[in-house]
Amino acid sequence: MLIEECPYIEPVDAYGAFAPFADSHFLDSGERDRFSYIVASPLHKLVSKNGQVTLDGFPFPGNPFDVLGDLLARYPQERDDELPPFQGGAVGYFGYELAHQTETLPRAKKDWLGMPDMMVGIYDLVIAFDQDNRKMWLISTGMPERWGTARKQRAEERMAVLRKYLKLAKPLYDVPAVPHVPDVIKWQSNFDRAVFETKVQKVIDYIFAGDIFQANLSQSIHAEYPRDAIPERFGLYRRLREISSVPFGAFLNFGDCAVLSNSPERFLKVRDRQVETKPIKGTRPRGDTPLSDAELAQELMLSPKDRAENIMIVDLLRNDLSKVCKPHSVNTPAICALESYANVHHLVSTVTGTLRDGKTAVDLLKASFPGGSITGAPKIRAMEIITELEQTTRGAYCGAIGYIGFDGSMDTNIAIRSLCVNGGKMAFNVGGGIVADSDPALEYEETLVKATKMFELFGLDAEDIAP
């Protein structure tokens, strides 16, 4: 592996040099976490749609999780502990519908966006940033070469590619303006308020019937832009990260498809076989004054309904982690801790474990997918009800975004607060966990609170969204 430390560039500025090129991605911790990464020019590209897997454009047999695991196993690599944790491997998204590859579930009737269920690149080139210490490294693994002179030569040739791109980087001082929304554009939801509240009540009815304890119900807000009016996607992302800094942001550029993620929620982290997941359940808006903000935070922390909602999902995740973690290693060091973001307060818990011998990060992802905080409990029945009521695919929303390293490390988010783009089609979902004492009107209002930053991104108000 070839490593080169170079003068620090702000990660978002550095990515500006790569943004025009397909299959270049930015894992962005903003101002709330330590490490960010840029990857470009993948060794392989793995795509799955409705169970059909393609590798580098050719059909490939197998379950997409297993194909990914086998790909990563081809390239074992020791980690350099002096560097940020990700030093080469897989980067991309794992869409919600990948659940069909692990469970027998009904399929949604509609697929408006038409995005693949999974798009992942295998990357031998990484730019890694330590934002706390303002350090930056270029990493070239030399993969797919495995040994000696051939690997060293490959690493040097590929490092030259990174240097070439970085010469194009420049400071991006001006935050892009709100994009113009032509008169022909109508942002729509798949549900109006009355229909959404009716569907919340249906979830409550299922709970009282004994089917489930909780289900996560969302509405999809979407629009289609004319080709000559499509907003510049990296500009959109730059504006989004300016109005809402989160620890698990991402800009994924797959050409026609892109995902702009503004997620506050970690799904799964693995380092040195130690596992961590941090489910979010429980939300309040931020207050207009310090006093009202503190009152809303206190109300959330003392809410029996929100705490119960969170603890149910903690139990589900403990069960999921136990499938691949060592006996008695799964613990819960934090329950219902308060975390505050630009527009919301959240309750966040922490569940940890230790991977069993012979199990990998991909095994953990497969066993836990999708995250319990955006399905419900019991998971399978909750997902059946979600499909029945939402009636459309979720795409990347409520799946996961992040990296899985050649060294076995992993860090992924839950892909909430994320804008999915395919051609001129754009969509984002907002939802929440429904429990027995949920109020349908308040649940609808909570979705609007979660949507405020996406509305702001496009200069919209809730009233601009047509049913």
Coordinates of C-alpha atoms in Angstrom, one line a residue:
M1 CA 0.0 0.0 0.0
L2 CA 1.3 3.4 -1.0
I3 CA 0.6 6.3 1.4
E4 CA 1.2 10.0 0.8
E5 CA 0.4 12.7 3.3
C6 CA -0.2 16.0 1.5
P7 CA -1.3 19.6 2.4
Y8 CA -4.8 19.7 3.9
I9 CA -7.7 20.7 1.7
E10 CA -11.2 21.0 3.0
P11 CA -12.9 17.7 2.1
V12 CA -15.8 19.3 0.3
D13 CA -13.4 21.5 -1.8
A14 CA -11.3 18.4 -2.6
Y15 CA -14.4 16.5 -3.8
G16 CA -15.3 19.3 -6.1
A17 CA -12.5 18.0 -8.4
F18 CA -14.1 14.6 -8.5
A19 CA -17.8 15.5 -8.5
P20 CA -18.3 15.5 -12.3
F21 CA -17.1 11.9 -12.7
A22 CA -19.4 8.9 -12.3
D23 CA -18.6 6.4 -9.5
S24 CA -16.8 9.0 -7.4
H25 CA -18.2 9.3 -3.9
F26 CA -17.8 11.5 -0.8
L27 CA -18.4 10.1 2.7
D28 CA -18.8 13.3 4.6
S29 CA -18.8 13.7 8.4
G30 CA -19.3 17.4 8.2
E31 CA -18.5 19.2 11.4
R32 CA -19.8 16.6 13.7
D33 CA -17.4 13.7 13.3
R34 CA -13.7 13.2 12.6
F35 CA -13.1 11.4 9.4
S36 CA -14.2 11.9 5.8
Y37 CA -13.3 10.1 2.6
I38 CA -13.3 10.5 -1.2
V39 CA -13.1 7.5 -3.6
A40 CA -12.9 7.4 -7.4
S41 CA -12.2 5.1 -10.3
P42 CA -13.4 1.7 -8.9
L43 CA -11.8 -1.7 -9.6
H44 CA -15.2 -3.3 -9.8
K45 CA -18.9 -2.1 -9.8
L46 CA -21.5 -4.3 -8.2
V47 CA -25.2 -3.7 -9.0
S48 CA -28.3 -5.5 -7.9
K49 CA -31.9 -5.0 -9.0
N50 CA -34.8 -7.4 -8.1
G51 CA -32.3 -10.1 -7.3
Q52 CA -30.4 -9.8 -10.6
V53 CA -26.7 -9.1 -9.9
T54 CA -24.3 -7.6 -12.4
L55 CA -20.5 -7.3 -11.8
D56 CA -18.7 -4.8 -14.1
G57 CA -21.8 -4.8 -16.4
F58 CA -22.1 -8.6 -16.8
P59 CA -24.7 -10.9 -15.1
F60 CA -23.2 -12.6 -12.1
P61 CA -24.9 -15.5 -10.1
G62 CA -25.5 -15.3 -6.4
N63 CA -27.0 -13.3 -3.6
P64 CA -25.6 -9.7 -3.7
F65 CA -24.4 -9.8 -0.1
D66 CA -22.5 -13.0 -0.8
V67 CA -21.0 -11.7 -4.0
L68 CA -19.8 -8.6 -2.2
G69 CA -18.3 -10.7 0.6
D70 CA -16.5 -12.9 -1.9
L71 CA -15.2 -9.8 -3.8
L72 CA -13.7 -8.2 -0.7
A73 CA -12.2 -11.5 0.4
R74 CA -10.1 -11.5 -2.8
Y75 CA -8.2 -8.5 -1.5
P76 CA -7.1 -9.0 2.1
Q77 CA -5.3 -6.0 3.5
E78 CA -3.8 -5.1 6.9
R79 CA -4.9 -1.7 8.3
D80 CA -2.4 1.0 9.1
D81 CA -3.4 2.3 12.5
E82 CA -1.8 5.7 11.9
L83 CA -4.4 6.5 9.2
P84 CA -8.1 7.0 9.3
P85 CA -10.0 3.7 9.5
F86 CA -11.1 3.3 5.8
Q87 CA -8.1 2.5 3.6
G88 CA -9.7 0.8 0.6
G89 CA -12.7 -1.4 -0.1
A90 CA -16.4 -1.1 -0.9
V91 CA -18.4 2.2 -1.0
G92 CA -22.0 2.7 -2.0
Y93 CA -25.6 2.2 -1.0
F94 CA -27.6 -0.8 0.0
G95 CA -31.3 0.0 -0.8
Y96 CA -34.2 -1.0 1.4
E97 CA -35.5 -3.6 -1.2
L98 CA -32.3 -5.7 -0.7
A99 CA -34.4 -7.2 2.2
H100 CA -36.0 -9.4 -0.5
Q101 CA -32.6 -11.1 -0.8
T102 CA -32.7 -12.2 2.8
E103 CA -36.4 -12.7 3.6
T104 CA -39.6 -13.7 1.7
L105 CA -41.6 -10.5 1.5
P106 CA -44.3 -9.0 -0.6
R107 CA -43.2 -6.6 -3.3
A108 CA -44.4 -3.0 -3.6
K109 CA -46.8 -2.3 -6.5
K110 CA -45.0 0.8 -7.7
D111 CA -41.3 1.7 -8.4
W112 CA -41.4 5.4 -9.4
L113 CA -37.7 6.1 -9.2
G114 CA -36.5 2.8 -10.7
M115 CA -33.1 2.9 -9.0
P116 CA -31.1 -0.3 -8.5
D117 CA -31.5 -2.0 -5.1
M118 CA -27.8 -1.8 -4.5
M119 CA -24.9 0.0 -6.1
V120 CA -21.4 -0.5 -4.7
G121 CA -17.9 0.1 -6.1
I122 CA -14.7 -1.6 -5.0
Y123 CA -12.0 1.0 -4.5
D124 CA -8.3 0.8 -4.5
L125 CA -7.9 4.6 -4.3
V126 CA -8.9 6.6 -1.2
I127 CA -8.4 10.2 0.0
A128 CA -8.7 10.2 3.8
F129 CA -9.2 13.2 5.9
D130 CA -8.7 13.7 9.7
Q131 CA -10.7 16.8 10.3
D132 CA -9.8 17.2 13.9
N133 CA -6.1 17.3 13.2
R134 CA -6.4 18.8 9.7
K135 CA -4.5 16.0 8.0
M136 CA -5.0 14.4 4.6
W137 CA -3.6 11.3 3.0
L138 CA -3.7 9.8 -0.5
I139 CA -3.9 6.0 -0.3
S140 CA -3.3 3.6 -3.2
T141 CA -3.5 0.0 -2.3
G142 CA -2.0 -1.5 -5.5
M143 CA -5.0 -3.8 -5.9
P144 CA -5.8 -6.0 -7.8
E145 CA -2.1 -6.8 -7.9
R146 CA -1.3 -8.9 -4.8
W147 CA 2.5 -9.1 -4.6
G148 CA 5.9 -7.4 -4.9
T149 CA 6.9 -5.2 -7.8
A150 CA 3.7 -5.5 -9.7
R151 CA 1.6 -4.3 -6.8
K152 CA 4.1 -1.4 -6.1
Q153 CA 4.0 -0.3 -9.7
R154 CA 0.2 -0.5 -9.8
A155 CA 0.0 1.6 -6.6
E156 CA 2.3 4.3 -8.1
E157 CA 0.4 4.5 -11.4
R158 CA -2.9 4.8 -9.6
M159 CA -1.5 7.4 -7.1
A160 CA -0.7 9.6 -10.1
V161 CA -4.4 9.5 -11.0
L162 CA -5.3 11.0 -7.6
R163 CA -2.7 13.7 -7.9
K164 CA -4.0 14.6 -11.3
Y165 CA -7.5 15.1 -10.1
L166 CA -6.5 17.0 -7.0
K167 CA -4.8 19.6 -9.1
L168 CA -8.3 20.7 -10.2
A169 CA -9.5 21.2 -6.6
K170 CA -10.2 24.8 -5.6
P171 CA -11.9 26.5 -2.6
L172 CA -15.7 26.5 -2.9
Y173 CA -16.6 29.7 -1.1
D174 CA -20.1 30.4 -2.2
V175 CA -23.0 28.2 -1.0
P176 CA -25.2 27.5 -4.0
A177 CA -28.5 29.3 -4.2
V178 CA -31.9 27.6 -3.8
P179 CA -32.4 26.0 -7.2
H180 CA -35.0 27.5 -9.5
V181 CA -38.2 25.4 -9.5
P182 CA -39.9 25.9 -12.9
D183 CA -43.7 26.4 -13.0
V184 CA -44.1 22.9 -14.6
I185 CA -42.6 21.3 -11.5
K186 CA -45.0 20.0 -8.9
W187 CA -43.6 18.4 -5.8
Q188 CA -46.0 15.7 -4.7
S189 CA -46.5 13.3 -1.9
N190 CA -47.9 9.8 -2.4
F191 CA -50.3 10.6 0.5
D192 CA -52.2 13.6 1.5
R193 CA -52.6 14.3 5.2
A194 CA -55.9 12.5 5.5
V195 CA -54.6 9.4 3.8
F196 CA -51.4 9.3 5.8
E197 CA -53.4 9.7 9.1
T198 CA -55.7 6.8 8.0
K199 CA -52.6 4.6 7.3
V200 CA -51.2 5.5 10.8
Q201 CA -54.5 4.4 12.3
K202 CA -54.2 1.2 10.3
V203 CA -50.8 0.5 11.9
I204 CA -52.3 1.1 15.3
D205 CA -55.1 -1.3 14.5
Y206 CA -52.5 -3.9 13.6
I207 CA -50.8 -3.3 16.9
F208 CA -54.0 -3.8 18.9
A209 CA -54.7 -6.9 16.8
G210 CA -51.4 -8.4 18.1
D211 CA -49.6 -8.4 14.7
I212 CA -46.8 -6.0 15.7
F213 CA -45.6 -3.7 18.4
Q214 CA -44.3 -1.0 16.1
A215 CA -43.9 -0.1 12.4
N216 CA -42.1 2.7 10.6
L217 CA -44.5 4.5 8.2
S218 CA -43.2 7.0 5.6
Q219 CA -44.5 9.3 2.9
S220 CA -42.6 9.8 -0.3
I221 CA -42.2 13.4 -1.6
H222 CA -41.1 13.5 -5.3
A223 CA -40.8 15.5 -8.4
E224 CA -39.6 15.2 -12.0
Y225 CA -37.5 18.0 -13.6
P226 CA -37.3 18.7 -17.3
R227 CA -33.9 17.8 -18.7
D228 CA -32.9 21.5 -19.2
A229 CA -33.8 22.4 -15.6
I230 CA -32.3 19.6 -13.5
P231 CA -30.4 21.2 -10.6
E232 CA -26.7 20.5 -10.4
R233 CA -26.5 17.7 -7.9
F234 CA -23.2 18.4 -6.1
G235 CA -24.4 22.0 -5.7
L236 CA -27.6 20.7 -4.1
Y237 CA -25.5 18.6 -1.7
R238 CA -23.2 21.5 -0.8
R239 CA -26.3 23.5 0.1
L240 CA -27.8 20.6 2.1
R241 CA -24.7 20.1 4.2
E242 CA -24.5 23.9 4.8
I243 CA -28.0 24.1 6.2
S244 CA -27.8 20.8 8.2
S245 CA -24.5 19.4 9.4
V246 CA -24.6 15.7 10.3
P247 CA -22.1 13.0 11.1
F248 CA -23.1 10.6 8.3
G249 CA -23.5 12.7 5.2
A250 CA -22.7 11.3 1.8
F251 CA -22.8 12.3 -1.9
L252 CA -22.8 9.2 -4.1
N253 CA -22.5 9.8 -7.9
F254 CA -23.3 6.8 -10.0
G255 CA -23.9 8.7 -13.2
D256 CA -27.6 9.0 -13.9
C257 CA -28.3 7.9 -10.3
A258 CA -27.2 9.8 -7.2
V259 CA -27.9 9.8 -3.5
L260 CA -27.5 13.0 -1.4
S261 CA -27.6 11.8 2.2
N262 CA -28.0 14.0 5.3
S263 CA -28.3 11.2 7.8
P264 CA -27.8 11.7 11.6
E265 CA -28.0 7.9 12.3
R266 CA -25.3 5.3 12.4
F267 CA -26.4 1.8 11.4
L268 CA -23.4 -0.5 11.8
K269 CA -19.8 0.1 12.7
V270 CA -17.1 -2.6 12.9
R271 CA -13.5 -2.1 13.9
D272 CA -11.2 -4.8 15.2
R273 CA -14.3 -7.0 15.2
Q274 CA -16.1 -4.7 17.7
V275 CA -19.6 -3.8 16.6
E276 CA -21.7 -0.7 17.3
T277 CA -25.1 0.4 16.2
K278 CA -26.9 3.6 17.3
P279 CA -30.7 3.5 16.6
I280 CA -32.7 6.7 16.7
K281 CA -36.3 6.7 17.9
G282 CA -38.0 9.7 19.3
T283 CA -38.1 13.2 17.8
R284 CA -39.0 16.8 18.7
P285 CA -38.5 20.0 16.7
R286 CA -35.9 22.5 17.8
G287 CA -37.4 25.5 19.7
D288 CA -37.4 29.1 18.5
T289 CA -35.8 30.3 21.8
P290 CA -33.2 28.7 24.1
L291 CA -36.0 28.2 26.7
S292 CA -38.5 26.6 24.3
D293 CA -35.7 24.5 22.8
A294 CA -34.7 23.2 26.3
E295 CA -38.4 22.5 27.1
L296 CA -38.8 20.4 23.9
A297 CA -35.7 18.5 24.7
Q298 CA -36.9 17.8 28.2
E299 CA -40.3 16.8 27.0
L300 CA -38.7 14.2 24.6
M301 CA -36.4 12.8 27.3
L302 CA -39.4 12.3 29.7
S303 CA -41.8 11.0 27.1
P304 CA -42.9 7.4 28.0
K305 CA -44.1 6.8 24.4
D306 CA -40.8 7.9 22.8
R307 CA -38.7 5.9 25.2
A308 CA -40.8 2.8 24.7
E309 CA -40.5 3.2 20.9
N310 CA -36.7 3.4 21.3
I311 CA -36.4 0.5 23.7
M312 CA -38.4 -1.8 21.4
I313 CA -35.9 -1.2 18.6
V314 CA -33.0 -1.7 20.9
D315 CA -34.3 -5.1 21.7
L316 CA -34.7 -5.9 18.0
L317 CA -31.2 -4.8 17.2
R318 CA -29.8 -6.8 20.2
N319 CA -31.4 -9.8 18.5
D320 CA -30.0 -9.0 15.1
L321 CA -26.5 -8.6 16.4
S322 CA -26.7 -11.8 18.4
K323 CA -27.0 -13.7 15.1
V324 CA -23.4 -13.0 14.3
C325 CA -21.8 -11.8 17.6
K326 CA -20.2 -13.9 20.3
P327 CA -22.6 -15.2 23.1
H328 CA -23.0 -12.7 25.9
S329 CA -21.1 -10.0 24.1
V330 CA -24.1 -7.9 23.1
N331 CA -24.6 -5.0 25.5
T332 CA -26.4 -1.6 25.6
P333 CA -24.1 1.0 27.1
A334 CA -26.5 3.9 26.4
I335 CA -30.3 4.0 26.4
C336 CA -32.3 7.0 25.1
A337 CA -29.5 9.6 25.2
L338 CA -30.4 13.1 23.8
E339 CA -28.7 14.2 20.5
S340 CA -29.6 17.5 18.9
Y341 CA -29.4 18.5 15.2
A342 CA -30.2 21.6 13.1
N343 CA -34.0 21.0 13.1
V344 CA -34.7 18.2 15.6
H345 CA -33.8 16.6 18.9
H346 CA -33.5 12.8 18.9
L347 CA -33.3 10.0 21.4
V348 CA -30.4 7.7 20.5
S349 CA -29.3 4.4 22.1
T350 CA -26.1 2.4 21.6
V351 CA -25.8 -1.4 21.2
T352 CA -22.4 -3.1 21.0
G353 CA -21.1 -6.6 20.4
T354 CA -18.1 -8.7 19.2
L355 CA -18.2 -10.6 16.0
R356 CA -18.0 -14.4 16.3
D357 CA -14.9 -16.1 14.8
G358 CA -15.5 -16.7 11.1
K359 CA -18.1 -13.9 10.7
T360 CA -17.4 -10.8 8.7
A361 CA -18.8 -7.2 8.4
V362 CA -20.8 -8.3 5.4
D363 CA -22.3 -11.2 7.4
L364 CA -23.3 -8.6 10.0
L365 CA -24.9 -6.3 7.4
K366 CA -26.8 -9.2 5.9
A367 CA -28.0 -10.5 9.3
S368 CA -29.2 -7.0 10.4
F369 CA -30.5 -5.6 7.2
P370 CA -32.5 -3.4 7.0
G371 CA -32.1 -1.5 10.3
G372 CA -34.8 -2.1 12.9
S373 CA -35.2 1.6 13.6
I374 CA -36.8 2.0 10.1
T375 CA -38.8 -1.2 10.0
G376 CA -40.4 -2.0 13.3
A377 CA -41.0 -5.0 15.5
P378 CA -41.3 -7.9 14.9
K379 CA -39.3 -6.9 11.8
I380 CA -40.7 -9.2 9.1
R381 CA -44.4 -8.6 9.9
A382 CA -43.7 -4.8 10.2
M383 CA -42.1 -4.9 6.8
E384 CA -45.1 -6.7 5.3
I385 CA -47.4 -4.0 6.7
I386 CA -45.1 -1.2 5.4
T387 CA -45.3 -2.6 1.9
E388 CA -49.1 -3.0 2.1
L389 CA -49.5 0.6 3.3
E390 CA -46.8 2.5 1.4
Q391 CA -47.3 0.6 -1.8
T392 CA -44.1 1.9 -3.4
T393 CA -40.4 1.0 -3.2
R394 CA -38.2 3.0 -0.9
G395 CA -35.0 2.7 -2.9
A396 CA -31.9 3.9 -1.1
Y397 CA -34.2 5.4 1.7
C398 CA -34.0 3.3 4.9
G399 CA -31.3 1.2 3.5
A400 CA -27.6 2.0 4.3
I401 CA -24.7 4.1 2.9
G402 CA -21.1 3.8 3.8
Y403 CA -17.9 1.7 3.5
I404 CA -16.7 -1.9 4.1
G405 CA -12.9 -2.1 4.2
F406 CA -10.6 -4.7 2.8
D407 CA -9.4 -5.1 6.4
G408 CA -12.9 -6.0 7.6
S409 CA -13.9 -2.6 9.0
M410 CA -17.2 -1.1 8.3
D411 CA -19.2 2.1 9.0
T412 CA -22.6 2.7 7.5
N413 CA -25.5 5.1 8.1
I414 CA -29.3 4.6 8.0
A415 CA -30.2 6.3 4.8
I416 CA -32.8 8.7 6.2
R417 CA -33.0 12.5 5.3
S418 CA -31.7 11.4 1.9
L419 CA -32.6 12.7 -1.6
C420 CA -32.5 10.0 -4.3
V421 CA -32.0 11.1 -7.9
N422 CA -32.4 9.1 -11.1
G423 CA -32.2 11.2 -14.2
G424 CA -34.6 14.1 -13.6
K425 CA -36.6 12.2 -11.0
M426 CA -36.0 13.2 -7.4
A427 CA -37.6 11.8 -4.2
F428 CA -37.1 11.9 -0.4
N429 CA -39.1 10.0 2.2
V430 CA -39.9 11.1 5.8
G431 CA -41.5 8.9 8.3
G432 CA -41.6 7.7 11.9
G433 CA -42.3 4.8 14.2
I434 CA -45.9 4.2 15.0
V435 CA -46.8 2.6 18.4
A436 CA -50.0 1.8 20.2
D437 CA -50.5 5.3 21.7
S438 CA -49.4 7.2 18.5
D439 CA -51.6 10.2 17.5
P440 CA -52.1 10.1 13.7
A441 CA -52.2 13.9 13.5
L442 CA -49.0 14.3 15.5
E443 CA -47.3 11.6 13.5
Y444 CA -48.0 13.5 10.3
E445 CA -46.7 16.7 11.8
E446 CA -43.5 14.8 12.8
T447 CA -42.9 13.9 9.2
L448 CA -43.1 17.6 8.2
V449 CA -40.6 18.5 10.9
K450 CA -38.1 15.9 9.5
A451 CA -38.7 17.3 6.0
T452 CA -37.9 20.9 6.9
K453 CA -34.3 20.9 5.7
M454 CA -35.2 19.2 2.4
F455 CA -38.0 21.8 1.9
E456 CA -35.4 24.5 2.6
L457 CA -33.1 23.0 0.1
F458 CA -35.6 23.6 -2.7
G459 CA -37.1 26.7 -1.3
L460 CA -40.4 24.9 -0.6
D461 CA -43.0 24.9 2.2
A462 CA -45.2 22.1 3.2
E463 CA -48.1 23.9 1.5
D464 CA -46.2 23.5 -1.8
I465 CA -46.5 19.7 -1.7
A466 CA -49.5 18.5 -3.7
P467 CA -51.2 15.2 -2.8

